[in-house]
N, CA, C and O atoms as CSV, one atom per row, in Angstrom:
chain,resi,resn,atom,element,x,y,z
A,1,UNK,N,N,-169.162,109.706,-63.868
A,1,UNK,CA,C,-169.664,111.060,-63.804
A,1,UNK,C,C,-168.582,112.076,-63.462
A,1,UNK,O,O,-168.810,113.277,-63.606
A,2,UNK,N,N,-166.920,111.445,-62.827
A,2,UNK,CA,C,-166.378,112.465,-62.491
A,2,UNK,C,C,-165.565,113.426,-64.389
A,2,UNK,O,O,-164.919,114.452,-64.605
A,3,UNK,N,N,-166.134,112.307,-65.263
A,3,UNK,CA,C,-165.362,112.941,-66.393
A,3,UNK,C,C,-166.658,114.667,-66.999
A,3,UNK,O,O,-166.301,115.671,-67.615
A,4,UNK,N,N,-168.164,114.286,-66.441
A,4,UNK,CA,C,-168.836,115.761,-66.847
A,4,UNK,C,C,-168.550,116.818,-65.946
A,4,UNK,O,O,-168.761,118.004,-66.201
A,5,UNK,N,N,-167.968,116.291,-64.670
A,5,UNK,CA,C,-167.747,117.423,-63.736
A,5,UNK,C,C,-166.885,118.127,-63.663
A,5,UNK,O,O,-167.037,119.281,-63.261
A,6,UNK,N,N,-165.454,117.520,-64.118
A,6,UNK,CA,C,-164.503,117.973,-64.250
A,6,UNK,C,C,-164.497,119.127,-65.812
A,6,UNK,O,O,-163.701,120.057,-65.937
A,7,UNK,N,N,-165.509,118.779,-66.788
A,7,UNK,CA,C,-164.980,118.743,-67.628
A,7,UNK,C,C,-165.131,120.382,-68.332
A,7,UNK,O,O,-164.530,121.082,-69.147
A,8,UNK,N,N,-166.553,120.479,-67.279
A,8,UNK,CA,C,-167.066,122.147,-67.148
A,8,UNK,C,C,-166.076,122.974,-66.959
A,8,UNK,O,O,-166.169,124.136,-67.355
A,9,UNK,N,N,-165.020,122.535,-66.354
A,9,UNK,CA,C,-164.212,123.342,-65.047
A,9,UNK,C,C,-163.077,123.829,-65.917
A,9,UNK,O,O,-162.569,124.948,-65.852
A,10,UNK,N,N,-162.708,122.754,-66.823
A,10,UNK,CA,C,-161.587,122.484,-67.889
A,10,UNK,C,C,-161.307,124.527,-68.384
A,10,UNK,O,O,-160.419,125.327,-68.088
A,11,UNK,N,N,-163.005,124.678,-69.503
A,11,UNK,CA,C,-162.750,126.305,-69.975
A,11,UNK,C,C,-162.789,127.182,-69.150
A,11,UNK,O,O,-162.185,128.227,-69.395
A,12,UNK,N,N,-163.596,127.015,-67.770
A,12,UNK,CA,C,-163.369,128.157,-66.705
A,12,UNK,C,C,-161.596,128.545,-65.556
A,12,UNK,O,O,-161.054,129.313,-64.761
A,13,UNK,N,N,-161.504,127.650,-66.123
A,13,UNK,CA,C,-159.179,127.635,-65.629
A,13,UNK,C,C,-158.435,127.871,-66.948
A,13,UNK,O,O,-157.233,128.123,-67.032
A,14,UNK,N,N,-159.234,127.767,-67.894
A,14,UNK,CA,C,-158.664,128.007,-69.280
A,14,UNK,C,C,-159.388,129.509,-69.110
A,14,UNK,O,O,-158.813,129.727,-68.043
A,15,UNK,N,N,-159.982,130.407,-69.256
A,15,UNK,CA,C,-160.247,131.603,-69.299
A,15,UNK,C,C,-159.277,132.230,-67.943
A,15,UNK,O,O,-158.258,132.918,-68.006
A,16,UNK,N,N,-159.682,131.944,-67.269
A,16,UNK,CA,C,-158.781,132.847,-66.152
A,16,UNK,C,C,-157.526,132.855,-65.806
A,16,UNK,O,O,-156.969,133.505,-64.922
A,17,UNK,N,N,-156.868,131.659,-66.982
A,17,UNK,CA,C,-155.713,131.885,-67.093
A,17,UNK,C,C,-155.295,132.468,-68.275
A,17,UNK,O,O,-154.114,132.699,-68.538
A,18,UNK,N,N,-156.045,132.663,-68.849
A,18,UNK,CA,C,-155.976,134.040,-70.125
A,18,UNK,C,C,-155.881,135.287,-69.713
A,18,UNK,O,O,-155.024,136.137,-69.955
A,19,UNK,N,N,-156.891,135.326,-69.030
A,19,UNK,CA,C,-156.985,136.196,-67.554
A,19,UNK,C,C,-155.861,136.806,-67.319
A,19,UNK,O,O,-155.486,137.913,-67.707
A,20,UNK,N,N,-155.310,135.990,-66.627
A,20,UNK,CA,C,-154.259,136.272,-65.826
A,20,UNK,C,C,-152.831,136.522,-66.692
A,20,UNK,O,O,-151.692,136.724,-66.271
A,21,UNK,N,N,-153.295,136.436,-67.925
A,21,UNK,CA,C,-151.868,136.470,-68.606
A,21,UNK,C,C,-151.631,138.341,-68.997
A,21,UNK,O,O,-150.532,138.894,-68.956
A,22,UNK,N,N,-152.624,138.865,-69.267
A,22,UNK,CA,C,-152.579,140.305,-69.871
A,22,UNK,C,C,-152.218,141.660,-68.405
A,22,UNK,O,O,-151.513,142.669,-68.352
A,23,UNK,N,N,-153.250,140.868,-67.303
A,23,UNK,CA,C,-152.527,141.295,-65.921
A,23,UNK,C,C,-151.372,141.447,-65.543
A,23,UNK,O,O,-151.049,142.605,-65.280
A,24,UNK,N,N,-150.216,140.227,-65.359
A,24,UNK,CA,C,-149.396,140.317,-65.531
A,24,UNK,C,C,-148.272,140.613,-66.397
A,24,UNK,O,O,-147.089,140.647,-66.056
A,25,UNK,N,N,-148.750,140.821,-67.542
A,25,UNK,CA,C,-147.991,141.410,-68.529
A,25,UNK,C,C,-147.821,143.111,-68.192
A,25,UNK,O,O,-146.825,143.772,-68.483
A,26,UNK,N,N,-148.824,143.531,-67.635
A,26,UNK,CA,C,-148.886,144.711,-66.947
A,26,UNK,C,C,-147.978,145.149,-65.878
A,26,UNK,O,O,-147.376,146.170,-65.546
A,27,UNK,N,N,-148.154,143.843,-65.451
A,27,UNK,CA,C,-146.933,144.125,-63.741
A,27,UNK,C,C,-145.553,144.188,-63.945
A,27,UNK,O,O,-144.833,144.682,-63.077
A,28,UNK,N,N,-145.046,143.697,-65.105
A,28,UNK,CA,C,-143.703,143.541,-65.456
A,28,UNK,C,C,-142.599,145.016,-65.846
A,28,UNK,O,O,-141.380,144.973,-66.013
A,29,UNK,N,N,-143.465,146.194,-65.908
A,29,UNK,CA,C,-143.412,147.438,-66.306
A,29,UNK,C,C,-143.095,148.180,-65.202
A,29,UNK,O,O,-142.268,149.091,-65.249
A,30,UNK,N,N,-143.763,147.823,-64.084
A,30,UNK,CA,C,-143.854,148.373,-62.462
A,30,UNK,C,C,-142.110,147.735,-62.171
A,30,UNK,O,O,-141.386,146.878,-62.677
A,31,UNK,N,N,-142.015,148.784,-61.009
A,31,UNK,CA,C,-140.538,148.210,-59.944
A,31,UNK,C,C,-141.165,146.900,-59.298
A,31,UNK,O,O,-142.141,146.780,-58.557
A,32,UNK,N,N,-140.385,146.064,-59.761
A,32,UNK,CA,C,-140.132,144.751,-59.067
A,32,UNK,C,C,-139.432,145.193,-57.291
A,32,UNK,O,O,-138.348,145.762,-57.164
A,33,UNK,N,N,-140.495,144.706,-55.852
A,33,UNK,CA,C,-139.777,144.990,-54.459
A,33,UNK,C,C,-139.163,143.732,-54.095
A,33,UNK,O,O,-139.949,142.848,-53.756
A,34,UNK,N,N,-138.208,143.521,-54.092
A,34,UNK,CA,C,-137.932,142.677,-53.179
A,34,UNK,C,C,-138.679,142.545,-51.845
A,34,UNK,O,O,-138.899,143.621,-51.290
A,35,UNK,N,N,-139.271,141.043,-50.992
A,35,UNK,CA,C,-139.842,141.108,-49.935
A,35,UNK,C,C,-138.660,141.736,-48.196
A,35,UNK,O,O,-139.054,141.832,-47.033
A,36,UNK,N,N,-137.477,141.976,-48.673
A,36,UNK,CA,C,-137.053,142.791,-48.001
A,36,UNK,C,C,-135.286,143.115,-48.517
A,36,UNK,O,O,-134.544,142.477,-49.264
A,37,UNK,N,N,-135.093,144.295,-47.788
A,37,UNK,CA,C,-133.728,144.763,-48.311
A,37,UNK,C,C,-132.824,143.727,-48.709
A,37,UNK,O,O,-132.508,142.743,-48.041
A,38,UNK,N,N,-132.371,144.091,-50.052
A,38,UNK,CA,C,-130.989,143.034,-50.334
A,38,UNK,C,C,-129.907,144.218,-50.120
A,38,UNK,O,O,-130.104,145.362,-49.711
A,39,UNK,N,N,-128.532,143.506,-50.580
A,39,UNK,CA,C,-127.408,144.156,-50.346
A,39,UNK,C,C,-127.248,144.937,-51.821
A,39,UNK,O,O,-127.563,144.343,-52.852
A,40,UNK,N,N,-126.809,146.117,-51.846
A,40,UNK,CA,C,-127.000,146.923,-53.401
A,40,UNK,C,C,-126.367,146.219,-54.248
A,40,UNK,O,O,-126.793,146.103,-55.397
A,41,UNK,N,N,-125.304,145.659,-53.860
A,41,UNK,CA,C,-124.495,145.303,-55.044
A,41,UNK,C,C,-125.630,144.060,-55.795
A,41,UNK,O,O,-126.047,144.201,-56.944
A,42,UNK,N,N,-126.027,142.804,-54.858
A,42,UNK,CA,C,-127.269,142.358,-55.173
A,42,UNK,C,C,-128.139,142.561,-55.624
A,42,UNK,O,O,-128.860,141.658,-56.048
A,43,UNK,N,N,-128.588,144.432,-55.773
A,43,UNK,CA,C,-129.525,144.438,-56.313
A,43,UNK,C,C,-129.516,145.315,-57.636
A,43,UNK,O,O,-130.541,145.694,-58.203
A,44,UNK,N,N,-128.275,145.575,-58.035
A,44,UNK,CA,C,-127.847,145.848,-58.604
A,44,UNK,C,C,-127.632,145.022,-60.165
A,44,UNK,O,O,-127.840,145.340,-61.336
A,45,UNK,N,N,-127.079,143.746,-59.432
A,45,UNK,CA,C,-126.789,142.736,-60.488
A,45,UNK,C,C,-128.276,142.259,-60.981
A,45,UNK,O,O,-128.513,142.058,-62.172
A,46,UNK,N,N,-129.198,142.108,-60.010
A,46,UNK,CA,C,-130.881,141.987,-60.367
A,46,UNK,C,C,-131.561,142.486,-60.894
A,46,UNK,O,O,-132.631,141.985,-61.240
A,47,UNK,N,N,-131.082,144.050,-61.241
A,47,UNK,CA,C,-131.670,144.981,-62.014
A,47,UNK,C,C,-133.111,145.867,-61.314
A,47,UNK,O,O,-133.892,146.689,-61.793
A,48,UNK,N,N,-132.968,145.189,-59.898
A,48,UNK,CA,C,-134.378,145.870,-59.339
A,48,UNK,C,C,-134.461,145.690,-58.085
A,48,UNK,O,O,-133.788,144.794,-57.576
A,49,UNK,N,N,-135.274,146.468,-57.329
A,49,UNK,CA,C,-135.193,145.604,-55.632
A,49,UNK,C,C,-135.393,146.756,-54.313
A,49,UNK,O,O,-136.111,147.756,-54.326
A,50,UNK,N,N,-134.581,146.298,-53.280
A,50,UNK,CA,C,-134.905,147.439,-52.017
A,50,UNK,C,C,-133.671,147.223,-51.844
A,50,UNK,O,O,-133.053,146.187,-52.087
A,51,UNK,N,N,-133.178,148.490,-51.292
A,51,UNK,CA,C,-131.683,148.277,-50.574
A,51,UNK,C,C,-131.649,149.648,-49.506
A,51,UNK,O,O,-131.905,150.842,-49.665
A,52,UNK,N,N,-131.321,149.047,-48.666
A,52,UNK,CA,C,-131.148,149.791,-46.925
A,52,UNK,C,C,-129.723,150.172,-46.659
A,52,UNK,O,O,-129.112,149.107,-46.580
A,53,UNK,N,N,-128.976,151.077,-46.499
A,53,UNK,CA,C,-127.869,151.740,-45.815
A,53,UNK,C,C,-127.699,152.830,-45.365
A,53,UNK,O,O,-128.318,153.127,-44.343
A,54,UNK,N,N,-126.956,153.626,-45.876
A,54,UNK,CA,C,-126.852,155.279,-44.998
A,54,UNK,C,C,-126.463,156.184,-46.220
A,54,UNK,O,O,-125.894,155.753,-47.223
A,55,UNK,N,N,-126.832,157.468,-46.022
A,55,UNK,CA,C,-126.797,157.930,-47.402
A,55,UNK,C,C,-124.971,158.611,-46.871
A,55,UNK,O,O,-124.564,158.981,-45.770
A,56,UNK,N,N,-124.258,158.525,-48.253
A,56,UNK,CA,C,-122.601,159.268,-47.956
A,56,UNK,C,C,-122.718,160.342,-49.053
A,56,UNK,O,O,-121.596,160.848,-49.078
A,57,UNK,N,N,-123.651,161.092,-50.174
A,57,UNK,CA,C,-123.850,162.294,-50.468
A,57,UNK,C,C,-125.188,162.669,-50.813
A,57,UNK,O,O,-126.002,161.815,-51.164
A,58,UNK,N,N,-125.438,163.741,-50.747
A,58,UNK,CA,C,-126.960,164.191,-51.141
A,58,UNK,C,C,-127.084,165.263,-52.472
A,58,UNK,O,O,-126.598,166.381,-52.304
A,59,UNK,N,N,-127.559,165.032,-53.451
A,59,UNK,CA,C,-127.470,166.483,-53.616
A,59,UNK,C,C,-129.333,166.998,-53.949
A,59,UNK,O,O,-130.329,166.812,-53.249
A,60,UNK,N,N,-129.196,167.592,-55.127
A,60,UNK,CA,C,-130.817,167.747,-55.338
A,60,UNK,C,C,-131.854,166.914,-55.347
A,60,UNK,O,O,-132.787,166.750,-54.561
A,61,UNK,N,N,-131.367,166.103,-56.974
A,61,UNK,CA,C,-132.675,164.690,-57.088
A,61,UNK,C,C,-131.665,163.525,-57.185
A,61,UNK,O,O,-131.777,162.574,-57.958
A,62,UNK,N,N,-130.721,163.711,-56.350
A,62,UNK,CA,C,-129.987,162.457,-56.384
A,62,UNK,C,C,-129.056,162.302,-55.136
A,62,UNK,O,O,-128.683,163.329,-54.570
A,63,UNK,N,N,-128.586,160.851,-54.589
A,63,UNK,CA,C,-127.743,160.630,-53.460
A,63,UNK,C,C,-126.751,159.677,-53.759
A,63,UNK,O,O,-126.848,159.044,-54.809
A,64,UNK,N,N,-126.025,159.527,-53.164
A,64,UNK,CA,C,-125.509,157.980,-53.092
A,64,UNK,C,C,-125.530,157.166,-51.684
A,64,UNK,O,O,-125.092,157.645,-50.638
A,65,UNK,N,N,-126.017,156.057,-51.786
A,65,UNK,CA,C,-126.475,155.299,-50.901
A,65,UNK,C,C,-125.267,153.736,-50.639
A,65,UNK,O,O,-124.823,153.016,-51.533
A,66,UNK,N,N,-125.080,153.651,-49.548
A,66,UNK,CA,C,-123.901,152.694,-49.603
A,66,UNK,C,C,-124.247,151.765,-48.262
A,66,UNK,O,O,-124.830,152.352,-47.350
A,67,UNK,N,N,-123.916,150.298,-48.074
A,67,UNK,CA,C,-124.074,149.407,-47.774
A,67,UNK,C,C,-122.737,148.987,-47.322
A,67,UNK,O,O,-121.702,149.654,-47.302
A,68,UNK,N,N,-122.930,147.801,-46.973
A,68,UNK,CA,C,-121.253,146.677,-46.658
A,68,UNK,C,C,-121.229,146.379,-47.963
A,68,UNK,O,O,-120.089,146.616,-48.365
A,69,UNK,N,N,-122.167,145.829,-49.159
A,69,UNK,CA,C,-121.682,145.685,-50.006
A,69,UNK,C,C,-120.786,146.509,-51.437
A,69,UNK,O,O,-119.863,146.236,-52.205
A,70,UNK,N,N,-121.884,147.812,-51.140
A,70,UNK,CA,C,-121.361,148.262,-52.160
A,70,UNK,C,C,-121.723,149.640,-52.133
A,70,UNK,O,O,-122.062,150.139,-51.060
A,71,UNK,N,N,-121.692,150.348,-53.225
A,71,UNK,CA,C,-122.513,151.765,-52.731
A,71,UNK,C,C,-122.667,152.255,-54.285
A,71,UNK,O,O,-121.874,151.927,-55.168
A,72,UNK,N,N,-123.835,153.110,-54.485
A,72,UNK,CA,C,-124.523,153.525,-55.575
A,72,UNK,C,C,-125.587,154.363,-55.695
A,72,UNK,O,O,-126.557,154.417,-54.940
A,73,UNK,N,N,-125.324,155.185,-56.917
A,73,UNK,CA,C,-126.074,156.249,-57.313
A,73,UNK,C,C,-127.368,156.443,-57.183
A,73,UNK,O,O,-127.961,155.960,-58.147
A,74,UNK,N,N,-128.240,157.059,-56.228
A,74,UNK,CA,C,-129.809,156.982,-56.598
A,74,UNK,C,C,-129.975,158.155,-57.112
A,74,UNK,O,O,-129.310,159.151,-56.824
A,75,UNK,N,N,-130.999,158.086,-58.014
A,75,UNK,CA,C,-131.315,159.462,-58.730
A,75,UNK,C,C,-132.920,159.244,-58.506
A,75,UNK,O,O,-133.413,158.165,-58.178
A,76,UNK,N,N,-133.787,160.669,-58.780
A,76,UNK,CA,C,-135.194,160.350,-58.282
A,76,UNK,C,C,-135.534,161.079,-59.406
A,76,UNK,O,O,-134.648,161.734,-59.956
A,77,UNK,N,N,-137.260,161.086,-60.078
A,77,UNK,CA,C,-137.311,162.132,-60.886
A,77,UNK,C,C,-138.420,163.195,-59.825
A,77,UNK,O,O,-139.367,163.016,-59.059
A,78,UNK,N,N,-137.670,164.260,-60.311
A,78,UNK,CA,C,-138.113,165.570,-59.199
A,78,UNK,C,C,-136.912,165.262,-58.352
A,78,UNK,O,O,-136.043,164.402,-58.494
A,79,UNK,N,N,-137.098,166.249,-57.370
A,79,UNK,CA,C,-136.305,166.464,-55.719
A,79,UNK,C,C,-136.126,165.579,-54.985
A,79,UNK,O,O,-136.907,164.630,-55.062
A,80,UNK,N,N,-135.402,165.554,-54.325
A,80,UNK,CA,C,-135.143,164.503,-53.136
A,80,UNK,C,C,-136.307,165.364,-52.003
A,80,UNK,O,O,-136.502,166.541,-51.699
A,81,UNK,N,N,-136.840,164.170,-51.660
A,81,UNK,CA,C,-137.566,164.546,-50.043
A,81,UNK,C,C,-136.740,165.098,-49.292
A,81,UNK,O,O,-135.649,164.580,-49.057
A,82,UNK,N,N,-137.184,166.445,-48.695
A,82,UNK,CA,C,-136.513,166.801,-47.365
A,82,UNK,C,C,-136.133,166.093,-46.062
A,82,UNK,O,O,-136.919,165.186,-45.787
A,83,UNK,N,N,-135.394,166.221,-45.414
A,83,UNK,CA,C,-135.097,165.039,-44.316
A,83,UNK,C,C,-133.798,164.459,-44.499
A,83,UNK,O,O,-133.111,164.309,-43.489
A,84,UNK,N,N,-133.343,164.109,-45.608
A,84,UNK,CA,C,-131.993,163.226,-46.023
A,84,UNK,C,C,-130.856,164.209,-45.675
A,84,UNK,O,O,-130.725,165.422,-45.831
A,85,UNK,N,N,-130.173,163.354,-45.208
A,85,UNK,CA,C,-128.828,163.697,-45.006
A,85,UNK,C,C,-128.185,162.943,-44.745
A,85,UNK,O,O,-128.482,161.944,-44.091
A,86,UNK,N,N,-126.944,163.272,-45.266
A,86,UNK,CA,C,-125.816,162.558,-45.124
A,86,UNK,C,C,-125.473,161.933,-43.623
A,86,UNK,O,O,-125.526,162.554,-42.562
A,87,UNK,N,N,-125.048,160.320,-43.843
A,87,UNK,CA,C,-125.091,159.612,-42.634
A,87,UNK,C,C,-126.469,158.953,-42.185
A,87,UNK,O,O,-126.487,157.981,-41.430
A,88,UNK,N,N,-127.527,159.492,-42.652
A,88,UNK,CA,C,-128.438,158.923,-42.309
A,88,UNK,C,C,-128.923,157.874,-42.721
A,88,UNK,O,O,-128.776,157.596,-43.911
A,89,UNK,N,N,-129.655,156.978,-41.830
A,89,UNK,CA,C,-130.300,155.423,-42.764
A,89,UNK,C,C,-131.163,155.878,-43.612
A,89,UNK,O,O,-131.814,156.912,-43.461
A,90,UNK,N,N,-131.224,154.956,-44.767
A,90,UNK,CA,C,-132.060,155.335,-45.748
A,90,UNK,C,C,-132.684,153.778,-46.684
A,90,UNK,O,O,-131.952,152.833,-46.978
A,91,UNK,N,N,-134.005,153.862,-46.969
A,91,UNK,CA,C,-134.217,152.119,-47.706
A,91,UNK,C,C,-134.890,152.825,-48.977
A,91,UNK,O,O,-135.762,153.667,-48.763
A,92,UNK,N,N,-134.560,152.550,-50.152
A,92,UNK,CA,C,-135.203,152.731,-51.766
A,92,UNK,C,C,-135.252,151.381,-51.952
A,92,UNK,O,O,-134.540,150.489,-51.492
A,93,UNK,N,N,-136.243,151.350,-52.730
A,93,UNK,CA,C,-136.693,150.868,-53.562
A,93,UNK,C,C,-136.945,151.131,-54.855
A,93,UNK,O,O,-137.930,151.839,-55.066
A,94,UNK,N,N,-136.129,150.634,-56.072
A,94,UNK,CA,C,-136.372,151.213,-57.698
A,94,UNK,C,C,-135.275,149.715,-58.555
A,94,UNK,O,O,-134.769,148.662,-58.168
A,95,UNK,N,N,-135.373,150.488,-59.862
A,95,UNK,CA,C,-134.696,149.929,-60.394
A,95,UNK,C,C,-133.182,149.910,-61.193
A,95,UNK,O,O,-132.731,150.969,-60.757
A,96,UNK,N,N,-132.509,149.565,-61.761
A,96,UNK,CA,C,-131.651,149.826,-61.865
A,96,UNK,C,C,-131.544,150.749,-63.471
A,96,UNK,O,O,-132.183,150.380,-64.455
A,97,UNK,N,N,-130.649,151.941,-63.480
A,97,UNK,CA,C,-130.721,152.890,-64.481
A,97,UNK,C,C,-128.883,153.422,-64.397
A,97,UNK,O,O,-128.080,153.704,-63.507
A,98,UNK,N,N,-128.888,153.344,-65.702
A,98,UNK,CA,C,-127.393,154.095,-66.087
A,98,UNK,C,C,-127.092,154.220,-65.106
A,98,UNK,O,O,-127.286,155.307,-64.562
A,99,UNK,N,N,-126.508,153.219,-64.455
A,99,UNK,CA,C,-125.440,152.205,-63.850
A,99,UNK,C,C,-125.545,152.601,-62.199
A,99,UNK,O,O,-124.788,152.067,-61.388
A,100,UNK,N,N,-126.365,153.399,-61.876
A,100,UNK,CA,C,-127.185,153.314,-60.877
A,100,UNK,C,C,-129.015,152.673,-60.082
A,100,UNK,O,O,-129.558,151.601,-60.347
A,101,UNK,N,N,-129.355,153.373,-59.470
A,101,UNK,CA,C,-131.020,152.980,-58.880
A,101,UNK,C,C,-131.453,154.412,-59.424
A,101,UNK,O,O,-130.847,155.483,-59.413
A,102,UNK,N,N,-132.737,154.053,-59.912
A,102,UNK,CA,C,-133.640,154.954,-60.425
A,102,UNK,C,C,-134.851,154.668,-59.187
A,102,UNK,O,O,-135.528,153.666,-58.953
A,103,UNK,N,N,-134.805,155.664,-58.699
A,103,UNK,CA,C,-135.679,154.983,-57.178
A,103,UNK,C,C,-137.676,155.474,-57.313
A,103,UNK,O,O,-138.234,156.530,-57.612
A,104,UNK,N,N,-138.202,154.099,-56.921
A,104,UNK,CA,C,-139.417,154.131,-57.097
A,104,UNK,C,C,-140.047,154.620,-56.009
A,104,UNK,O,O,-141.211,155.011,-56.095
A,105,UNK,N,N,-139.339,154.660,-54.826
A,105,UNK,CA,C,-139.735,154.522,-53.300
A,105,UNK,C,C,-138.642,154.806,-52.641
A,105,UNK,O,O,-137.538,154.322,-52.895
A,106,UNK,N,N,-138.975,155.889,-51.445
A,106,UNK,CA,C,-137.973,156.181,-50.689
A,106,UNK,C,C,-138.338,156.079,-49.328
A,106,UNK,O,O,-139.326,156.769,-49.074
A,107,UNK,N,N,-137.783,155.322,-48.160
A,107,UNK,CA,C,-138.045,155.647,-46.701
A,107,UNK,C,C,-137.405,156.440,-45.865
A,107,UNK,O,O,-136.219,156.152,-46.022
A,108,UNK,N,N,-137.500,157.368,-44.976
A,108,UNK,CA,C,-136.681,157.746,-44.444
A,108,UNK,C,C,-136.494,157.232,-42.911
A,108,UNK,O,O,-137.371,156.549,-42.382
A,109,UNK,N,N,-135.472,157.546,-42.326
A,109,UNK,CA,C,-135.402,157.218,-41.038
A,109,UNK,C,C,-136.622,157.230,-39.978
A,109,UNK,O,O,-136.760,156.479,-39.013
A,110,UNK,N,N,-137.303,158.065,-40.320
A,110,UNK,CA,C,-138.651,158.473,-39.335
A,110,UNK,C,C,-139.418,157.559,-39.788
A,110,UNK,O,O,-140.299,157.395,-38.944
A,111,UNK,N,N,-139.610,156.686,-40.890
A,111,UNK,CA,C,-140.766,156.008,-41.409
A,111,UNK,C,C,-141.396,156.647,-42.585
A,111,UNK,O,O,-142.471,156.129,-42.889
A,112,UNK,N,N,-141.021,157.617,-43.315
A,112,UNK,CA,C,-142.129,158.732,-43.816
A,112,UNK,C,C,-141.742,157.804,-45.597
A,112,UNK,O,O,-140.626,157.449,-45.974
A,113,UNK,N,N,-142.844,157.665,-46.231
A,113,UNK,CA,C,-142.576,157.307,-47.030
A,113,UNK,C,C,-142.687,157.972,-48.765
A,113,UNK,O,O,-143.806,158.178,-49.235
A,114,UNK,N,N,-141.941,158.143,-49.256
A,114,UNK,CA,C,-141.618,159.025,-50.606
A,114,UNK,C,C,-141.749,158.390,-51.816
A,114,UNK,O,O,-141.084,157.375,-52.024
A,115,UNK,N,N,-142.789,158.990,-52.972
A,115,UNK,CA,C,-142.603,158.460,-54.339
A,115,UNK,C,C,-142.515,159.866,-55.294
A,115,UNK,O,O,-143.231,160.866,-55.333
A,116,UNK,N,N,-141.466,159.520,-55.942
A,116,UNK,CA,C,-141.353,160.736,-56.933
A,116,UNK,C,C,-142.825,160.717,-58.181
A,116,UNK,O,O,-143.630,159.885,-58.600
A,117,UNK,N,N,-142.474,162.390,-58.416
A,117,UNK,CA,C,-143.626,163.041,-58.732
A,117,UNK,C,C,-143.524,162.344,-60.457
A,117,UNK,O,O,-142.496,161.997,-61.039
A,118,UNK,N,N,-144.941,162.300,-60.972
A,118,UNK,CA,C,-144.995,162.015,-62.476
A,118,UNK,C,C,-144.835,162.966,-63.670
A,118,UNK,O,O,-144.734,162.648,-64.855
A,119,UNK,N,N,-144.831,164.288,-63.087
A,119,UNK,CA,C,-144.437,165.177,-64.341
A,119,UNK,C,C,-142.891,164.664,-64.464
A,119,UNK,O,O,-143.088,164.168,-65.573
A,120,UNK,N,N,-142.009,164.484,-64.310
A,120,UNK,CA,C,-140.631,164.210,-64.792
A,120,UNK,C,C,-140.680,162.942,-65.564
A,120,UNK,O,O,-141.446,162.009,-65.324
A,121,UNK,N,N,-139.651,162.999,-66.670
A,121,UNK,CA,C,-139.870,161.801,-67.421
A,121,UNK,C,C,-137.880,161.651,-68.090
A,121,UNK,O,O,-137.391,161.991,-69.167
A,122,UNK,N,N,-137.251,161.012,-66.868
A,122,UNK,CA,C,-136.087,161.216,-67.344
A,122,UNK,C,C,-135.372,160.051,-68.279
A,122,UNK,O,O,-134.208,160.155,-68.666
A,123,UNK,N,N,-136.347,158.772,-68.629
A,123,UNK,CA,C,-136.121,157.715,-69.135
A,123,UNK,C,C,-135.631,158.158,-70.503
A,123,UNK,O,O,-135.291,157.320,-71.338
């Protein structure tokens, strides 16, 4: 009898893993987070991720953000959140874009957390 019991079960793991295939085909589009800061240059070569250091310029919708490993361009679409400045800690999260981070997520020192606005479309 364990071959009728099992055997129900067979198309219901076969559907929800159909399921699960169009879902994730979805997620692959989104910024990939790393479960915590890597080093930029690391995340760099990964093409995606979080990276934590101190910002060494600011300007409008863009900084550069630098580490022990390495240091690199973030650009945001829209403005940079108020608050940043130079020297200060800073953690993004985005992906990697013309040869910098295209940042999905920004933290600032206080905790306050930043996502750029959707009217910009600089892809």
């Amino acid at each position: 009898m364990t071959r009728s019991t099992t055997l129900p079960l067979l198309p219901a793991a076969f559907a929800a893993l159909l399921l699960a295939g169009p879902a994730d085909a979805g997620e692959r589009h989104r910024t990939v987070q790393a479960a915590s800061p890597q080093p930029v240059a690391e995340v760099l070569r990964a093409g995606s991720g979080t990276v934590s250091g101190s910002v060494a310029t600011v300007g409008v919708n863009w900084m550069i953000v630098q580490d022990d490993s390495a240091r690199t361009d973030v650009r945001m679409r829209g403005a940079l959140p108020q608050g940043i400045a130079q020297g200060a800690p800073i953690t993004v999260t985005g992906r990697a874009h013309k040869g910098g981070l295209l940042a999905s997520e920004i933290i600032l020192a206080d905790g306050s957390l930043h996502r750029p606005s959707r009217d910009h479309d600089d892809d």
